[in-house]
GROMACS .gro file of C-alpha atoms in nm:
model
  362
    1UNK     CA    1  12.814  12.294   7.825
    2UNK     CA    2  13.033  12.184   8.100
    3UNK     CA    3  12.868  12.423   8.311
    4UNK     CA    4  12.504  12.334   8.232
    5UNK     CA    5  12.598  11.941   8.293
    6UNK     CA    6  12.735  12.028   8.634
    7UNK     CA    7  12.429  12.234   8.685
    8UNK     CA    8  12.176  11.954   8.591
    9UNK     CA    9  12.383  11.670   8.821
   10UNK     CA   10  12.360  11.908   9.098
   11UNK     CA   11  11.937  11.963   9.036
   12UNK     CA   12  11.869  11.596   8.976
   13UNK     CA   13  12.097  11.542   9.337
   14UNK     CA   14  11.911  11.774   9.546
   15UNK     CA   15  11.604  11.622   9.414
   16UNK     CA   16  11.717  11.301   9.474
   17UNK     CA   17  11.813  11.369   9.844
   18UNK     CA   18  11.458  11.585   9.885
   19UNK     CA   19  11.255  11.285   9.819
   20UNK     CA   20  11.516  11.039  10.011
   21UNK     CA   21  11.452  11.287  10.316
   22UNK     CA   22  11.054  11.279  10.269
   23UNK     CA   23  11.093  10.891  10.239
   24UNK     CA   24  11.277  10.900  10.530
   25UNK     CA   25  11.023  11.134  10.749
   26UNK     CA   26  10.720  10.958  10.643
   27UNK     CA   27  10.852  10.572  10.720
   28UNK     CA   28  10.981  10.737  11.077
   29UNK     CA   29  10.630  10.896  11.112
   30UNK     CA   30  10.442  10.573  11.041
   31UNK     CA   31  10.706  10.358  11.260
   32UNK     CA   32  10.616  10.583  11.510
   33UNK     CA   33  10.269  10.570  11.522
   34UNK     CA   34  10.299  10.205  11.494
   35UNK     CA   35  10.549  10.224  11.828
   36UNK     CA   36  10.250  10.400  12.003
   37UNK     CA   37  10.037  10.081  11.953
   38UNK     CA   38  10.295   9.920  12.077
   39UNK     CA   39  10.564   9.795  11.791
   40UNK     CA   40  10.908   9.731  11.937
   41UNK     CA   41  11.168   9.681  11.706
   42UNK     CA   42  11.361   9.787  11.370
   43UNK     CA   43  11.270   9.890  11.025
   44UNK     CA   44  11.462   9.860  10.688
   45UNK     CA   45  11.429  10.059  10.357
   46UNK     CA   46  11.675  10.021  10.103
   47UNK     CA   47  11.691  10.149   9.714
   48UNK     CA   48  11.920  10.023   9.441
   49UNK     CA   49  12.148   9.853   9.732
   50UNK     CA   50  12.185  10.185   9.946
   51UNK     CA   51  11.989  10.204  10.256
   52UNK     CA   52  11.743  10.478  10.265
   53UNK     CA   53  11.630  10.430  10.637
   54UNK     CA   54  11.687  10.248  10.932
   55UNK     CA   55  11.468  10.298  11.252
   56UNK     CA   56  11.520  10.155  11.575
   57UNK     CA   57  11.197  10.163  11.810
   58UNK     CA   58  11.203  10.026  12.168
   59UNK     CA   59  11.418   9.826  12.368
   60UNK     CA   60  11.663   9.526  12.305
   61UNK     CA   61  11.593   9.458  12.693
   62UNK     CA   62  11.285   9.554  12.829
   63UNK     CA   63  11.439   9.531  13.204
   64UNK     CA   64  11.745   9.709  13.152
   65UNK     CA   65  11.545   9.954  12.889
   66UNK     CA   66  11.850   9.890  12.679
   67UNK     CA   67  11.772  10.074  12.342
   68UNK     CA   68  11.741   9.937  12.041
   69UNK     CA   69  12.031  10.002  11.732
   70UNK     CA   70  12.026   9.913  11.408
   71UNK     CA   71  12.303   9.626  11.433
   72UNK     CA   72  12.046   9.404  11.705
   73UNK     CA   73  12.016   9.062  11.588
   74UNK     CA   74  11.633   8.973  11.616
   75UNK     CA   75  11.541   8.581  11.588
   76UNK     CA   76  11.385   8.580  11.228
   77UNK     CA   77  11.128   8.296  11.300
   78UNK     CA   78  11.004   8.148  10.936
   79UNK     CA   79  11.172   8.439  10.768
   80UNK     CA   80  11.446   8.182  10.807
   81UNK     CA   81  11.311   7.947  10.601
   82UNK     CA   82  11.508   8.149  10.278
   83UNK     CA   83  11.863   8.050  10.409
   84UNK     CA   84  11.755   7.683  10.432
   85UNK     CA   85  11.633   7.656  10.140
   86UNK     CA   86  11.977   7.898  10.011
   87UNK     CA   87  12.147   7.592  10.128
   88UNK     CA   88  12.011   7.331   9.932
   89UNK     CA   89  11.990   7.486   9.606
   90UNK     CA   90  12.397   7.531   9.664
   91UNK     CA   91  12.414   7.179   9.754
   92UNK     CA   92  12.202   7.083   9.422
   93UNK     CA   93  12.410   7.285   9.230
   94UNK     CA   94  12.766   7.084   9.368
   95UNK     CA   95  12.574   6.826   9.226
   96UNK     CA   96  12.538   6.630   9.548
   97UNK     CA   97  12.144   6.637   9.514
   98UNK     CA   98  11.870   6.718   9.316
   99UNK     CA   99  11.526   6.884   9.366
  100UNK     CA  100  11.356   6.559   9.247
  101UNK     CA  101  11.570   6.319   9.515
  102UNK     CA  102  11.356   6.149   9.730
  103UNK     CA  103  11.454   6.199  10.114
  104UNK     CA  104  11.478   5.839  10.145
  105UNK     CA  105  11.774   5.813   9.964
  106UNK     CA  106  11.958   6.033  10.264
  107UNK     CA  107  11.778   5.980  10.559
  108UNK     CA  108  11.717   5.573  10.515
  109UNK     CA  109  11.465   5.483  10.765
  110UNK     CA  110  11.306   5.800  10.705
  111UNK     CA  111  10.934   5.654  10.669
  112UNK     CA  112  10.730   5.834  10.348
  113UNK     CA  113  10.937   5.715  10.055
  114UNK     CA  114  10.720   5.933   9.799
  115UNK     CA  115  10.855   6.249   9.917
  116UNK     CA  116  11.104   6.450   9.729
  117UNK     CA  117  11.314   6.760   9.852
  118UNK     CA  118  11.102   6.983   9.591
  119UNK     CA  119  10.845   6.871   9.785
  120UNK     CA  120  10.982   6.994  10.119
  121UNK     CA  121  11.144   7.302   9.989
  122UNK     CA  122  10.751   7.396   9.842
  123UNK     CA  123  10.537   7.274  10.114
  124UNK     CA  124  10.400   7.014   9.907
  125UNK     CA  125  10.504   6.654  10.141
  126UNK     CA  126  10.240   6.680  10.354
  127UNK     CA  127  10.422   6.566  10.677
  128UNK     CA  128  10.235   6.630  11.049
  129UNK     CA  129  10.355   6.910  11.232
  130UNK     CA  130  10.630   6.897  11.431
  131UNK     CA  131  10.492   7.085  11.693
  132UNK     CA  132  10.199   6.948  11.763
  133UNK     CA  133  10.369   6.627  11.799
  134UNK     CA  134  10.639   6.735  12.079
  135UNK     CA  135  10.358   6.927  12.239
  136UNK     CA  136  10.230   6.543  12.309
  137UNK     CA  137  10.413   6.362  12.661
  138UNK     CA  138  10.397   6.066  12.443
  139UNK     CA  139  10.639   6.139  12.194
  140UNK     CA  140  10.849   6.375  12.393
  141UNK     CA  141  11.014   6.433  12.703
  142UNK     CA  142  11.012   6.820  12.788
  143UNK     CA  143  11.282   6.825  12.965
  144UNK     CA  144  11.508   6.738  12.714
  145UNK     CA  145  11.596   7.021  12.448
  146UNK     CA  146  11.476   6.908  12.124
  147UNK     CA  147  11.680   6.944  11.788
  148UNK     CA  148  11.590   6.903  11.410
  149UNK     CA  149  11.740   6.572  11.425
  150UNK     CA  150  11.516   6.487  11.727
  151UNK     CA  151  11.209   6.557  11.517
  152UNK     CA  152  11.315   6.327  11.182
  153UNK     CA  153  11.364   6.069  11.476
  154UNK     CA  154  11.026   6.105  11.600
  155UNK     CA  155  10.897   6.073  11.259
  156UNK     CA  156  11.068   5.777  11.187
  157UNK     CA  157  10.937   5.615  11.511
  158UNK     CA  158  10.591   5.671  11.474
  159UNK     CA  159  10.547   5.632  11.138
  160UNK     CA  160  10.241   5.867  11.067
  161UNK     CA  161   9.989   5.889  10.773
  162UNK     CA  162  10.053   6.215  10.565
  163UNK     CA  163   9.788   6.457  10.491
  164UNK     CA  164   9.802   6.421  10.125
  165UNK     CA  165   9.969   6.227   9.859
  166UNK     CA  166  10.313   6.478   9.796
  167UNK     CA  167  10.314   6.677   9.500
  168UNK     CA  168   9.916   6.718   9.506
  169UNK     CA  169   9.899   6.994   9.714
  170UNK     CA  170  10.023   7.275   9.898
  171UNK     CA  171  10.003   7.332  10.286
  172UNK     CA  172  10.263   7.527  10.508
  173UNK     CA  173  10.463   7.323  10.674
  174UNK     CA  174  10.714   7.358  10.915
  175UNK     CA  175  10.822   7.025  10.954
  176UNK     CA  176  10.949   7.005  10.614
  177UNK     CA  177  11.253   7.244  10.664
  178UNK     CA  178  11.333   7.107  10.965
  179UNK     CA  179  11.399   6.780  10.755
  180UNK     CA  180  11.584   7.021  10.508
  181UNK     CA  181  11.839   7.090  10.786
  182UNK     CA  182  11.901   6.734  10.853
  183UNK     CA  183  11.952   6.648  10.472
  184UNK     CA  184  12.203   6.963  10.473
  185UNK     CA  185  12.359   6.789  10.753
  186UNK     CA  186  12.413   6.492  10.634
  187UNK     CA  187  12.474   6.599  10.236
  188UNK     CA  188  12.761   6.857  10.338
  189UNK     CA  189  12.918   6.662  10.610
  190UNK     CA  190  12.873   7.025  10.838
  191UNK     CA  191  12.637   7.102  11.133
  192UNK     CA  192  12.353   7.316  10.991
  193UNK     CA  193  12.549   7.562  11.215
  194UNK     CA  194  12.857   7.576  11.059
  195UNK     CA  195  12.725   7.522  10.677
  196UNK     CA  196  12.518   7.842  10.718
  197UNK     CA  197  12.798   8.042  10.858
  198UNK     CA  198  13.074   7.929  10.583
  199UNK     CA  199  12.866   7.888  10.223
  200UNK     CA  200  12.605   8.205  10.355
  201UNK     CA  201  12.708   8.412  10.579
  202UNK     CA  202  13.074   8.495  10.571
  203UNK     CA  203  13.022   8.527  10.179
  204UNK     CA  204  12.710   8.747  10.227
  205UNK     CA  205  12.922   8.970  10.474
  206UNK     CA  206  12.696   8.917  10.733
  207UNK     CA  207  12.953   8.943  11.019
  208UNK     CA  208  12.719   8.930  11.318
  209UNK     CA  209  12.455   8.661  11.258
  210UNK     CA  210  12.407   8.353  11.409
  211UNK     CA  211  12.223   8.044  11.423
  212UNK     CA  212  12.073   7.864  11.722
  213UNK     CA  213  12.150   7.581  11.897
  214UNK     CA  214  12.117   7.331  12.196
  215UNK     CA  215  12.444   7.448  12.372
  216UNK     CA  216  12.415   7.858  12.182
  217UNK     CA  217  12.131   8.112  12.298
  218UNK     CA  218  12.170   8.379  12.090
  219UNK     CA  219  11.934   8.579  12.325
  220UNK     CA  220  12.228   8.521  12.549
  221UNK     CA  221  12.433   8.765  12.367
  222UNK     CA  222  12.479   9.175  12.454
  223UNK     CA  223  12.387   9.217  12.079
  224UNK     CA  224  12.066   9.022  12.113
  225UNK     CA  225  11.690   9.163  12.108
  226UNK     CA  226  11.538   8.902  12.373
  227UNK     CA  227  11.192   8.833  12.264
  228UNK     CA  228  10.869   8.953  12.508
  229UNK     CA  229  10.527   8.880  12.509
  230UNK     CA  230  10.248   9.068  12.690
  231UNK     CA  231  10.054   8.988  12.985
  232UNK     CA  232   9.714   9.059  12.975
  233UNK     CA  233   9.650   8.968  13.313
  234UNK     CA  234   9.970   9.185  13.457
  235UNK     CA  235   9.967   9.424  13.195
  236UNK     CA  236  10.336   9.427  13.165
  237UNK     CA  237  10.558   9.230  12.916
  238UNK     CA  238  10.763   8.950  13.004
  239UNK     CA  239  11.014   8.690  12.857
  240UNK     CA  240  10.861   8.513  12.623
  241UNK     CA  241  11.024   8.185  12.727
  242UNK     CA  242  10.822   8.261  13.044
  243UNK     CA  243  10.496   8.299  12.882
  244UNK     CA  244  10.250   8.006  12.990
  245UNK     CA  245  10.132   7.963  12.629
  246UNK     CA  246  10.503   7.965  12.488
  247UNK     CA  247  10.667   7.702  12.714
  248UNK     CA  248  10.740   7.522  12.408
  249UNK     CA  249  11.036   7.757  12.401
  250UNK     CA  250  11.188   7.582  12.690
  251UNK     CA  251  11.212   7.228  12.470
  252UNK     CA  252  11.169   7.302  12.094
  253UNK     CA  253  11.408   7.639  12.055
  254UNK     CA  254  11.701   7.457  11.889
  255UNK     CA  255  11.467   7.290  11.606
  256UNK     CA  256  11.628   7.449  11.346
  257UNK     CA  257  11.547   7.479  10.924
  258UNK     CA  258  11.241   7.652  10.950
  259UNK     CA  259  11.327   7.888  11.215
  260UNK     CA  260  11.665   7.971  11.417
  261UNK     CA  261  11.857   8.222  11.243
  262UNK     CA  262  11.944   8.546  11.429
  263UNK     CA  263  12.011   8.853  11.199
  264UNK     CA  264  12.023   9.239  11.196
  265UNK     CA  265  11.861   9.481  10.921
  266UNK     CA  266  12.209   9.563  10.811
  267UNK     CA  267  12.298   9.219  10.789
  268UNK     CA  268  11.929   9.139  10.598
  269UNK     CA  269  12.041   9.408  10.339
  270UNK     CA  270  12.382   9.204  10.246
  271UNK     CA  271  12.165   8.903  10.255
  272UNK     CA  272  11.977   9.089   9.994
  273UNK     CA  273  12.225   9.219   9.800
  274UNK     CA  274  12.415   8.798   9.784
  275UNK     CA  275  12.065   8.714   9.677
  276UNK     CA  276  12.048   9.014   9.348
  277UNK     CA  277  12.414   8.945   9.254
  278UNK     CA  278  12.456   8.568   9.269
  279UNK     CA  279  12.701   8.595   9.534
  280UNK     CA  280  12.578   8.222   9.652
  281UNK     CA  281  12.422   8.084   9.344
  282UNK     CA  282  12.391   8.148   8.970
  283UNK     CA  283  12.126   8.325   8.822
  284UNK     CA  284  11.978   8.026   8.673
  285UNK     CA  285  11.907   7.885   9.018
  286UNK     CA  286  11.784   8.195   9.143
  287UNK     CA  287  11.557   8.231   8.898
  288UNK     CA  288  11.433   7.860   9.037
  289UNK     CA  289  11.405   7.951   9.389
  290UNK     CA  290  11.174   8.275   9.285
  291UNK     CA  291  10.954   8.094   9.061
  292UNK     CA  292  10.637   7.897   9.163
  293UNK     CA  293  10.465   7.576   8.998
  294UNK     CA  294  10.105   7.503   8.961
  295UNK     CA  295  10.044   7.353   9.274
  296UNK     CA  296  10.249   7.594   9.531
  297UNK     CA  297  10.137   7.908   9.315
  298UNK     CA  298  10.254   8.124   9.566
  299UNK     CA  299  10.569   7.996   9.686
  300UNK     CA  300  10.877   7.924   9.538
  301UNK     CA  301  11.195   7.759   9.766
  302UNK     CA  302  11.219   7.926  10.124
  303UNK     CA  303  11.007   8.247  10.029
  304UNK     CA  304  10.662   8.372   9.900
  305UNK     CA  305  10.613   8.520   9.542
  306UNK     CA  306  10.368   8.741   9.432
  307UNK     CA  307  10.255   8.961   9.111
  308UNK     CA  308  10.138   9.285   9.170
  309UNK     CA  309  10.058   9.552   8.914
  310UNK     CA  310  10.255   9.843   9.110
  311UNK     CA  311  10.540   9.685   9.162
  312UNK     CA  312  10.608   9.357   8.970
  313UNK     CA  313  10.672   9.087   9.201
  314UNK     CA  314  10.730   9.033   9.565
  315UNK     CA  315  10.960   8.805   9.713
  316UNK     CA  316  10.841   8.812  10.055
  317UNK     CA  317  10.829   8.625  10.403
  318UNK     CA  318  10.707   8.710  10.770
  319UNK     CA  319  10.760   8.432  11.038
  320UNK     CA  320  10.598   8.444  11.372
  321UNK     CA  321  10.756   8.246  11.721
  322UNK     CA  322  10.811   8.305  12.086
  323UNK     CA  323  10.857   8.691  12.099
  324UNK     CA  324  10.901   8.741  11.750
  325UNK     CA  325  10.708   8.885  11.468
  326UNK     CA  326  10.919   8.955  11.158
  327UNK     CA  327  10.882   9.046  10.781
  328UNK     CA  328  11.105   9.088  10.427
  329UNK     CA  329  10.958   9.198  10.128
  330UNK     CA  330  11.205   9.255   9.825
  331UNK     CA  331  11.122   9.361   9.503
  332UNK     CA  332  11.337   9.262   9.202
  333UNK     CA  333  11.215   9.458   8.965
  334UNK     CA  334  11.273   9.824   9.146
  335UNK     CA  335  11.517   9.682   9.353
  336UNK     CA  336  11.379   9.803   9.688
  337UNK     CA  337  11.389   9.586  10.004
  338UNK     CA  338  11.163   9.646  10.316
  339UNK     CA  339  11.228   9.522  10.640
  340UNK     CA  340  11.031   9.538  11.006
  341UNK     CA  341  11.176   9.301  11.260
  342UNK     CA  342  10.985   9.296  11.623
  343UNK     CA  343  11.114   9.155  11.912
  344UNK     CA  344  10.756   9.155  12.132
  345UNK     CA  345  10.515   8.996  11.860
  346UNK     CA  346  10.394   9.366  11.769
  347UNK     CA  347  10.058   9.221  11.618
  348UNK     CA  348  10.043   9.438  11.297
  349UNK     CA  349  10.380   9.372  11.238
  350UNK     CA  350  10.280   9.200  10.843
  351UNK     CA  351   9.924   9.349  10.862
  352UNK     CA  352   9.866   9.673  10.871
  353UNK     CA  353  10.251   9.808  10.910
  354UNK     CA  354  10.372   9.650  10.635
  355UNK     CA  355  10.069   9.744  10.419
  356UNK     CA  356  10.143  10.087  10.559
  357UNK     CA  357  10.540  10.097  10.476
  358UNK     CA  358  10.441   9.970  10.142
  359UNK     CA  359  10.254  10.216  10.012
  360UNK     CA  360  10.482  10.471  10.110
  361UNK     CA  361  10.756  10.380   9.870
  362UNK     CA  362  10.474  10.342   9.547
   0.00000   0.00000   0.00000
């Protein structure tokens, strides 16, 4: 008997690492193609909290031709919309504020007293975008670096109608997490900085990442991938802070909330791992973040959900700025977690690729 169990383990191992090393060839074969269309960057698989496959594709620096490794920190654009919104359900569950507390109530001369932090946290507050607004001479000077606190100020000054009545419906927004780091801010008594590295990343385990700020580049750092764009006209790549239609890089980079966190796969995979084992929160408020409401039917706090018959349901994000393009999908239910971080706005980055990627691991 002993010998027949032994026997059995070893069968259902080799199996296990036969299909692990088919997984592995076929996401390398697809990355691959995708790197001959152009895709620069890295790609995550993980199963049941062990990573399958990491890929690196490309360069970190496409001057030096520095190559790409699996520890890079890429800038995750709106995919870091999850760790603001991390934040506040902590700070809700300290008991310091609640989903239905109306920004007012921190921010005092903050202008629209309907809205609530619900109402940020699912795109529901109807606020004008941020970026349209700094892109005007009027309301900003470009050669000052913007901040998130710069762009509750601006709001406050000029005192615009919303698009809607908040809580009646759902538009992206930006601007709304970028008013999410100010109330973390002033809630927690921390720079957004230094809340997100003590209450989420050093408990995560996620050594290496960083946030952004007015006197920290991260691009400035060896382990950075700096972000390119291409140049039709040149046909070469370039820095995307150098990019004619992304000068807004040069004033608006340290507006942090919806964007500004700097993170590896690796990293990504402990963030994942926090997130399934209510490392930062409880269960309970997990279960809040992932769930939707009938007006925001596809978003819950800081991430997308979806219902699919395959797989059960998606917690997903991609996020788009400067030279990034950038994706997570995890899915509960199998416990699988998908990753493709690009570092020169690789166009198919959450089209086709990470159509592609997913229906490899169904």
């Amino acid at each position: 008997m002993r010998k027949l169990l032994i026997g059995m383990f070893m069968l259902n191992t080799l199996m296990f690492n036969n299909l692990n090393a088919q997984i592995i060839q076929r996401i390398d074969s697809l990355a691959k193609v995708h790197q001959s269309k152009g895709f620069n960057g890295n790609v995550l698989y993980s199963k049941n909290d062990s990573i399958i496959f990491t890929g690196s594709y490309g360069f970190t620096d496409f001057d030096s031709k520095k190559p790409l490794e699996d520890i890079i920190l890429f800038g995750l654009a709106s995919c870091s919309k999850q760790f603001t919104a991390m934040a506040i359900i902590q700070l809700v569950e300290k008991k310091l504020i609640g989903y239905d507390t109306k920004v007012q109530e921190i921010i005092s001369d903050f202008p629209y007293p309907q809205i609530t932090i619900e109402h940020l946290l699912r795109h529901q507050a109807g606020l004008p975008d941020y970026q349209k607004l700094f892109y005007d001479k009027k309301n900003w000077d470009r050669k000052r670096m913007a901040t998130h606190q710069d762009v509750v100020e601006v709001l406050n000054r000029l005192k615009l109608e919303l698009h809607f009545e908040p809580g009646s419906q759902y538009d992206y927004d930006n601007t709304g997490y970028v008013v999410l780091a100010v109330i973390i801010e002033k809630v927690s008594q921390q720079s957004y900085q230094a809340y997100i590295k003590e209450h989420i990343f050093v408990p995560a385990g996620m050594q290496s990442s960083r946030v952004t700020s007015v006197d920290q580049n991260p691009e400035h750092l060896d382990n950075v991938a700096i972000g390119y764009t291409y140049d039709e006209r040149k046909k070469r790549y370039q820095k995307a802070y150098k990019d004619k239609n992304h000068k807004h890089l040069n004033w608006m980079k340290a507006i942090i909330g919806g964007s500004g966190i700097y993170t590896s796969v690796l990293d990504l995979e402990k963030w994942k791992q926090a997130l399934r084992n209510n490392t930062l929160i409880t269960e309970e408020s997990k279960q809040i973040m992932l769930s939707t409401d009938d007006i925001s039917k596809k978003y819950g706090f800081g991430v997308a959900i979806y219902d699919t018959e395959s797989k059960g349901k998606w917690v997903y994000h991609n996020g788009s700025w400067g030279g990034a393009k950038t994706m997570t999908l995890y899915l509960p239910e199998s416990n699988e977690f998908l990753v493709i971080l690009s570092n020169n706005r690789y166009e198919e980055t959450y089209r086709s690729f990470e159509e592609e990627l997913y229906k490899l691991i169904q």
